[in-house]
Coordinates of C-alpha atoms and ligand atoms in Angstrom, one line a residue:
X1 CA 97.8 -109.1 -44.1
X2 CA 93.9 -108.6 -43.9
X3 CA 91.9 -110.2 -46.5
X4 CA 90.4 -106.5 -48.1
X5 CA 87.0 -108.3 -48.7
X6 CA 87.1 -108.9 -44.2
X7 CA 83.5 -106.6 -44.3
X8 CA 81.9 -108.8 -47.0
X9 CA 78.7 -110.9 -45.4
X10 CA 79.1 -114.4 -45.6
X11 CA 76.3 -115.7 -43.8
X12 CA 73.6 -113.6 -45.2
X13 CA 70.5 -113.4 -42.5
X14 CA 68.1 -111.2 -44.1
X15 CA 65.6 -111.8 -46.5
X16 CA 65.4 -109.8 -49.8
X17 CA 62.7 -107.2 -49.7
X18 CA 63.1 -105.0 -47.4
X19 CA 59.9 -102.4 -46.6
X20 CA 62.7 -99.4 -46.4
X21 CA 62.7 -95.8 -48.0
X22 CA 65.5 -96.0 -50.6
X23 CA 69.0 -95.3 -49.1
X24 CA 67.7 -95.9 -45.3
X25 CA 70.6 -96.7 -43.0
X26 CA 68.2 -99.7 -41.3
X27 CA 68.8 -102.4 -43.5
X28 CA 72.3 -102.6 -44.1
X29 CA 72.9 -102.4 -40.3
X30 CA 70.6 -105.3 -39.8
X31 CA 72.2 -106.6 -42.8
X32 CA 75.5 -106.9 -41.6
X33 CA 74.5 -106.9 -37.2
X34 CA 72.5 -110.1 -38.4
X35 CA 75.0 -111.9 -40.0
X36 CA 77.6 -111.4 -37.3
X37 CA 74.8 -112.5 -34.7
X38 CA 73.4 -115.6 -36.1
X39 CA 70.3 -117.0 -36.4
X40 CA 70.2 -117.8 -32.5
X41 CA 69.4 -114.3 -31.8
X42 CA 65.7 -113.1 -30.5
X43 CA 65.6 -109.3 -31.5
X44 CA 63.2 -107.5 -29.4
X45 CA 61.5 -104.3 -31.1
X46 CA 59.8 -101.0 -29.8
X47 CA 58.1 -98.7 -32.3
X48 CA 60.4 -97.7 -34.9
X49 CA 60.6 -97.4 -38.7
X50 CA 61.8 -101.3 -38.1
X51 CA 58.8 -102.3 -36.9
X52 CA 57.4 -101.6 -40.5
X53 CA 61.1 -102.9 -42.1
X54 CA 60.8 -106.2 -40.3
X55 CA 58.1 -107.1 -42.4
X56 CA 54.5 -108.6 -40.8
X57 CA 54.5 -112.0 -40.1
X58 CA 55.1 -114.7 -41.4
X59 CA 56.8 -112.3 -43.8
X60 CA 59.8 -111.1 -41.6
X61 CA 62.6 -109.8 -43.0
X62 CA 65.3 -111.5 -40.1
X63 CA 66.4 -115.3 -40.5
X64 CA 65.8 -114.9 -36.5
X65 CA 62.6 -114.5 -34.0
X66 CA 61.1 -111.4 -33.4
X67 CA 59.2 -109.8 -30.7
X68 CA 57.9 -106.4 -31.2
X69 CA 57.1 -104.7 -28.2
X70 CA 55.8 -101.3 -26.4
X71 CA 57.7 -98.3 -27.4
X72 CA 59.0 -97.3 -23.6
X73 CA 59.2 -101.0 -23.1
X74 CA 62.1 -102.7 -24.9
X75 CA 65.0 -103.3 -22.6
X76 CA 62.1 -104.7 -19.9
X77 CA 60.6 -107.0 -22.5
X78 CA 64.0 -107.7 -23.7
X79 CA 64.9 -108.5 -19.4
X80 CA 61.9 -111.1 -19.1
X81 CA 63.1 -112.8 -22.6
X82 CA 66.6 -113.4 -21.3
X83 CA 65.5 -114.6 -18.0
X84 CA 63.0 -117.2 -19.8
X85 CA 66.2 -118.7 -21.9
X86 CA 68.3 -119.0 -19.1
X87 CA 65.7 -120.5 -17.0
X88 CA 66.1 -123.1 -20.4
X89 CA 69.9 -123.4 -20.6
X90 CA 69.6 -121.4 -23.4
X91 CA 72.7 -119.3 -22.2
X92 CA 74.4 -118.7 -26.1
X93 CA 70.9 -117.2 -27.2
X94 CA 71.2 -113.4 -28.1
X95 CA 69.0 -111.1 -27.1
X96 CA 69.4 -107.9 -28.6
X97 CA 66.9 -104.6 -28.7
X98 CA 66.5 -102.6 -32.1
X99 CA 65.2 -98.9 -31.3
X100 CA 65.5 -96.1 -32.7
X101 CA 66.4 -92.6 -31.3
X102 CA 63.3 -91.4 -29.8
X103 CA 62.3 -95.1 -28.2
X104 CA 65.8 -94.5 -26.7
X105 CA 66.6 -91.1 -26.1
X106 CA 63.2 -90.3 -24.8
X107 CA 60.3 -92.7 -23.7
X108 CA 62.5 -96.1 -23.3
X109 CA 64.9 -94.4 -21.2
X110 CA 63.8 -95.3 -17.9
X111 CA 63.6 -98.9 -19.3
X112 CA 67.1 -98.8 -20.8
X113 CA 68.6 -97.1 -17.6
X114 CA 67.0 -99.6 -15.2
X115 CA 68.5 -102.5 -17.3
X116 CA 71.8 -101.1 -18.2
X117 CA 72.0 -100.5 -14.2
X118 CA 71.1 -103.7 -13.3
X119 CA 73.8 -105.5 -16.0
X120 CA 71.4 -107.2 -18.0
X121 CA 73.1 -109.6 -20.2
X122 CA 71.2 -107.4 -23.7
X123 CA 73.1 -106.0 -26.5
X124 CA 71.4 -103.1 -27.2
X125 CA 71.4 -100.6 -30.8
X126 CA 70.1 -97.7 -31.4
X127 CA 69.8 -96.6 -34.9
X128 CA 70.0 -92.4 -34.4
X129 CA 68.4 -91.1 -37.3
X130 CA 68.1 -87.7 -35.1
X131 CA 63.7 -87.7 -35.1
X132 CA 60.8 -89.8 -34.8
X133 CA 61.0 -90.8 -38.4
X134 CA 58.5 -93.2 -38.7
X135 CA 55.4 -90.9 -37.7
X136 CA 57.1 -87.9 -40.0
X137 CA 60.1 -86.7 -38.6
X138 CA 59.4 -85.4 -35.5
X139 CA 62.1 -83.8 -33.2
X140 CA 63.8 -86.1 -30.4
X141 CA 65.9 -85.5 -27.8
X142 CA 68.6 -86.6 -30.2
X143 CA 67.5 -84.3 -33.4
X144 CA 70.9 -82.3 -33.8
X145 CA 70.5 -78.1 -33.5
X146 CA 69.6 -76.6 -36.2
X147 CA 67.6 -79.5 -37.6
X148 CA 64.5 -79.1 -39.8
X149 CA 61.3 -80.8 -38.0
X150 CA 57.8 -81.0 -38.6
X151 CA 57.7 -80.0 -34.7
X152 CA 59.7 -76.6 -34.0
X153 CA 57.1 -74.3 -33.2
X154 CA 58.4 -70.7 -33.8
X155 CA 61.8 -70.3 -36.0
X156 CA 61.0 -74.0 -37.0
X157 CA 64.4 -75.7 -36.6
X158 CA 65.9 -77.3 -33.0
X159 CA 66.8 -74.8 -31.2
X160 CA 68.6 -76.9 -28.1
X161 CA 71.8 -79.5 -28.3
X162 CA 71.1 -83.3 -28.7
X163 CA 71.5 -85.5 -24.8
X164 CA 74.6 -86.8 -24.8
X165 CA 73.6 -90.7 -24.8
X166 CA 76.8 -91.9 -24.9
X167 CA 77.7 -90.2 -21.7
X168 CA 74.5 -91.2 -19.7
X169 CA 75.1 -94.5 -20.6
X170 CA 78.8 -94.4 -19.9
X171 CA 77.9 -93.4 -16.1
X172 CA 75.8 -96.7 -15.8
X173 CA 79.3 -98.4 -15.8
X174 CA 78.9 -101.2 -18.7
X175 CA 81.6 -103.3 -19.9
X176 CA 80.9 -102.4 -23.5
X177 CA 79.5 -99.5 -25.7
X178 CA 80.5 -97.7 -28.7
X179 CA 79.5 -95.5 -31.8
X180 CA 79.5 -96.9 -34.9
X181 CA 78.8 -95.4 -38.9
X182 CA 77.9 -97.6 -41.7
X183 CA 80.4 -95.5 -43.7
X184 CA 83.0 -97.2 -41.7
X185 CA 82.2 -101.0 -41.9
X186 CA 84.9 -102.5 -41.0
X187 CA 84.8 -100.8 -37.6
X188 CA 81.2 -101.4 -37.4
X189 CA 81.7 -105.3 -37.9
X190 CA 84.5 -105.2 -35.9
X191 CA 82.4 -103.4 -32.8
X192 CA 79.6 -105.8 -33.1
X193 CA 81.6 -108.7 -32.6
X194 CA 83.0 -107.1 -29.8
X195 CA 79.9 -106.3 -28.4
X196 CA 78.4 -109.8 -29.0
X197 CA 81.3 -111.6 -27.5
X198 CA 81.0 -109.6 -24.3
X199 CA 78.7 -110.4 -20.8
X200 CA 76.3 -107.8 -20.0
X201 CA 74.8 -105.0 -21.1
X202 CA 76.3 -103.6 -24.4
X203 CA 74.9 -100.6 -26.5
X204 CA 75.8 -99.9 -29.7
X205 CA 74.7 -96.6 -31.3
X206 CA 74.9 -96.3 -34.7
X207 CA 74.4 -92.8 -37.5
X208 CA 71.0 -93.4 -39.5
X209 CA 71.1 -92.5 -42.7
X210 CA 67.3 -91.2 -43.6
X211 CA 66.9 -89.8 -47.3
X212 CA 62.7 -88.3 -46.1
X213 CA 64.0 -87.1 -43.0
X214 CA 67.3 -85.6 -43.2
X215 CA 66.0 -84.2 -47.0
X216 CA 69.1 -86.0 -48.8
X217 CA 69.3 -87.9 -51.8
X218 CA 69.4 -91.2 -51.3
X219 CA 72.7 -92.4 -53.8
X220 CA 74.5 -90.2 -50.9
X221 CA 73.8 -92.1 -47.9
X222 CA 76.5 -93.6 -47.1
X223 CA 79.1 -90.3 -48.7
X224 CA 77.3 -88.1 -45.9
X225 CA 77.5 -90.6 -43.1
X226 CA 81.5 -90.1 -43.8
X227 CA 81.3 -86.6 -43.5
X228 CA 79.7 -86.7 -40.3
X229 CA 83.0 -88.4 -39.1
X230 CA 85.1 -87.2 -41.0
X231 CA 83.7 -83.4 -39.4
X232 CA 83.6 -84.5 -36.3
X233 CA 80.3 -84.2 -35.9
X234 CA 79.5 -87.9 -35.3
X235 CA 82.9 -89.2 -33.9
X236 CA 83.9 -92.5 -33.5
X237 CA 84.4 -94.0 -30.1
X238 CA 84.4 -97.0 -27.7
X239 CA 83.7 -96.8 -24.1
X240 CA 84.8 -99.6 -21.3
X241 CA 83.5 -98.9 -17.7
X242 CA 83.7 -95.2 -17.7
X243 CA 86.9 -95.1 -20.2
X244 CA 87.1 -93.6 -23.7
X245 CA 88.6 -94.5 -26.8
X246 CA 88.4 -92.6 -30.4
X247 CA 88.5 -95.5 -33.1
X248 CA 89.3 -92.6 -35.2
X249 CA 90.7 -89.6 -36.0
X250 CA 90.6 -87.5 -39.0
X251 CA 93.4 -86.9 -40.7
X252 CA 92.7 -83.4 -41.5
X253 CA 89.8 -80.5 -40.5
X254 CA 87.1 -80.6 -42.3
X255 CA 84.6 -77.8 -41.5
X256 CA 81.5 -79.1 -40.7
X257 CA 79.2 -77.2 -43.6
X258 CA 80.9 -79.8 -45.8
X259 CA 78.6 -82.5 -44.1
X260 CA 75.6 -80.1 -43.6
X261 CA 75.1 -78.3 -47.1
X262 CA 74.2 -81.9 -48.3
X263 CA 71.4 -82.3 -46.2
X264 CA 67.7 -80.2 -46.8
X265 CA 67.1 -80.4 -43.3
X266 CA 70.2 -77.7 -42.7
X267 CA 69.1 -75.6 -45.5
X268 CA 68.1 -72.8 -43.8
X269 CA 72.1 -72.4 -41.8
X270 CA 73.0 -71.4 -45.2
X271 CA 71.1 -68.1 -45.4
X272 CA 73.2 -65.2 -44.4
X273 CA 71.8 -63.9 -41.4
X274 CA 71.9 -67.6 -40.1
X275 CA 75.6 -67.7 -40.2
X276 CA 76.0 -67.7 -36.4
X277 CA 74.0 -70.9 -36.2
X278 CA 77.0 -72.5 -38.2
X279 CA 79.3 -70.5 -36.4
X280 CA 78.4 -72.3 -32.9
X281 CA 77.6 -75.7 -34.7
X282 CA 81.2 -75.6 -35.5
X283 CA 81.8 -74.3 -31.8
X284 CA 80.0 -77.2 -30.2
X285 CA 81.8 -79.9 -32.7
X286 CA 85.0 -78.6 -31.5
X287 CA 84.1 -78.6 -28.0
X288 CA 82.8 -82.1 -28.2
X289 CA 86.2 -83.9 -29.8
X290 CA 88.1 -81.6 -27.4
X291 CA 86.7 -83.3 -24.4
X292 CA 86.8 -86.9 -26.4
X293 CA 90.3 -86.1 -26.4
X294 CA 90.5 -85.5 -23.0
X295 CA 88.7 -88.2 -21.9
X296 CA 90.5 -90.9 -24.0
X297 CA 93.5 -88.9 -22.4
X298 CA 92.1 -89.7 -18.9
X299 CA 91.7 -93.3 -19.9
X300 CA 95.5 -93.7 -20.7
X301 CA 96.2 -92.2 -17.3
X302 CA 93.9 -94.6 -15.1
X303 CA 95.7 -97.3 -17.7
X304 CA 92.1 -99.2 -17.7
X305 CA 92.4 -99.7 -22.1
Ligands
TPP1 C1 53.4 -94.9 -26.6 C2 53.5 -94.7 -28.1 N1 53.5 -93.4 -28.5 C3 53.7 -93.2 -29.8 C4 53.8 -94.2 -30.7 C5 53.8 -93.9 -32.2 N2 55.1 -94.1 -32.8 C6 55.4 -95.3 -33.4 S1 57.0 -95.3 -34.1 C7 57.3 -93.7 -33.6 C8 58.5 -93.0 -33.9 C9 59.8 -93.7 -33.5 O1 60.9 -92.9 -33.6 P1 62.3 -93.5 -33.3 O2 62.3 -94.3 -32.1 O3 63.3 -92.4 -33.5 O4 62.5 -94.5 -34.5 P2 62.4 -94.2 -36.1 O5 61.0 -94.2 -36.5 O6 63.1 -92.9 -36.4 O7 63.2 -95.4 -36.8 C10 56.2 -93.2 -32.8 C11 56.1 -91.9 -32.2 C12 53.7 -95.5 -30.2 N3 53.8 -96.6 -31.1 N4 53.6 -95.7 -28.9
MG2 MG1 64.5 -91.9 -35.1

């Protein structure tokens, strides 16, 4: 039987005092990514809310060495790093990239395409908190429809579907990449071991909780991360060169208003002439675990998982 305390950090690789807003979904995934890394890990950092978190030097919050770089930069800074340790044998040093949605989505894409293409051996997160939160919550290519921003001239909230990331990356053939939600730990852990035990490039994506930007409280954090996969809306999944797997699958529909009435950002949905905005939210959710399905379906066919 599994010990039940199997998510618990051991090896604890953070200092306390963290620069975070209350309830932010950064620090308990470098929290527990960190302690499953080591401290022979050099994290390399575009613009993001964790280049505040990581604290300034010689206060850093990570056990480890940092780097902070460019914001379109990372996965090239992140290419020369690992070249340098193996030029020194240093083969078993991780090099891992922390960005956020927009340094990945948008202006570090060329970098992380060139890099994922060429198989750098990088593990790369992204922590999608769905806007450039750390200017003041700006929309990204990742923002979800029907967000809130301080940028949506007009009506005011997104008005176009978030890039599919996963599936961009996916075409790039890596051996590893998967999304994770710190409401699901134990998956989480379990995925960045994976991902650190595997050659190449790897990319993790993981749900951001962000109490200023998503206008939630911050005691529900973690509560609404679960309802995003327990919706649908943020599904959990692994992909292996090209081939799909849910890691898992509610046990029952849950609309997905449940997971959007908690947030300010989706306030204005629930007005009444705004019902068809919820109406093809729902639609798109559908549609989106629909061709999960298929494509974990597809997978079993080729036999590749
Ligand atoms: C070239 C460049 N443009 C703009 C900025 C300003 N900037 C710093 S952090 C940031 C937002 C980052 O957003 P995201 O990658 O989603 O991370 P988050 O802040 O949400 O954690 C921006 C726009 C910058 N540092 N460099
Ligand atoms: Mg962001």
């Amino acid at each position: 039987m599994k010990p039940a305390n199997e998510f618990l950090i051991k090896d604890e690789q953070v200092f306390s005092g963290a620069l975070s807003c209350r309830g932010c979904g950064w620090s308990l995934l470098v929290r527990h990514l960190a302690s499953l890394l080591g401290p022979d890990t050099v994290y390399v950092l575009p613009a993001s809310c964790f280049s505040i978190i990581s604290g300034p030097y010689p206060l850093s919050e990570l056990k480890a060495n940092v780097v902070h770089t460019l914001f379109a930069a990372a996965p090239a800074t992140a290419t020369g790093i690992r070249a340098a340790l193996d030029r020194q044998g240093k083969k078993d040093t991780i090099v891992a990239v922390l960005a956020g949605d927009g340094g990945t989505f948008d202006i570090g894409l060329q970098a992380l395409s060139g890099a994922a293409a060429r198989g750098e051996n990088i593990l790369y997160i992204v922590n999608n908190n769905g806007a450039y939160m750390n200017t003041g919550i700006q929309t990204s290519t990742a923002t979800p429809y029907g967000a809130i921003t301080t940028t949506n001239p007009g009506v005011g909230y997104k008005k176009t579907w978030p890039k599919d990331l996963m599936g961009i990356i996916a075409a790039h053939n890596l051996p590893y990449a998967a999304t994770c939600s710190l409401a699901f730990l134990e998956d989480f852990r379990k995925k960045v071991k994976r991902a650190r035990d595997t050659e190449g490039f790897r990319l993790l994506m993981i749900d951001g909780p962000c109490p200023p930007g998503h206008k939630t409280e911050p005691g529900d954090s973690i509560f609404i991360a679960r309802l995003a996969v327990e919706t649908r809306l943020y599904p959990l999944f692994e992909i292996e060169r090209q081939h799909y797997k849910l890691s898992y699958k509610p046990g029952s529909f849950v609309p997905v208003d449940e997971c959007l009435k908690h947030q300010g950002r989706f306030k204005h949905l629930f007005k009444e002439e705004n019902k068809m905005l919820l109406e093809d939210i729902q639609s798109h959710t559908d549609d989106n675990w629909n061709k999960l399905l298929a494509m974990e379906k597809l997978a079993h066919v080729l036999g590749e998982f």
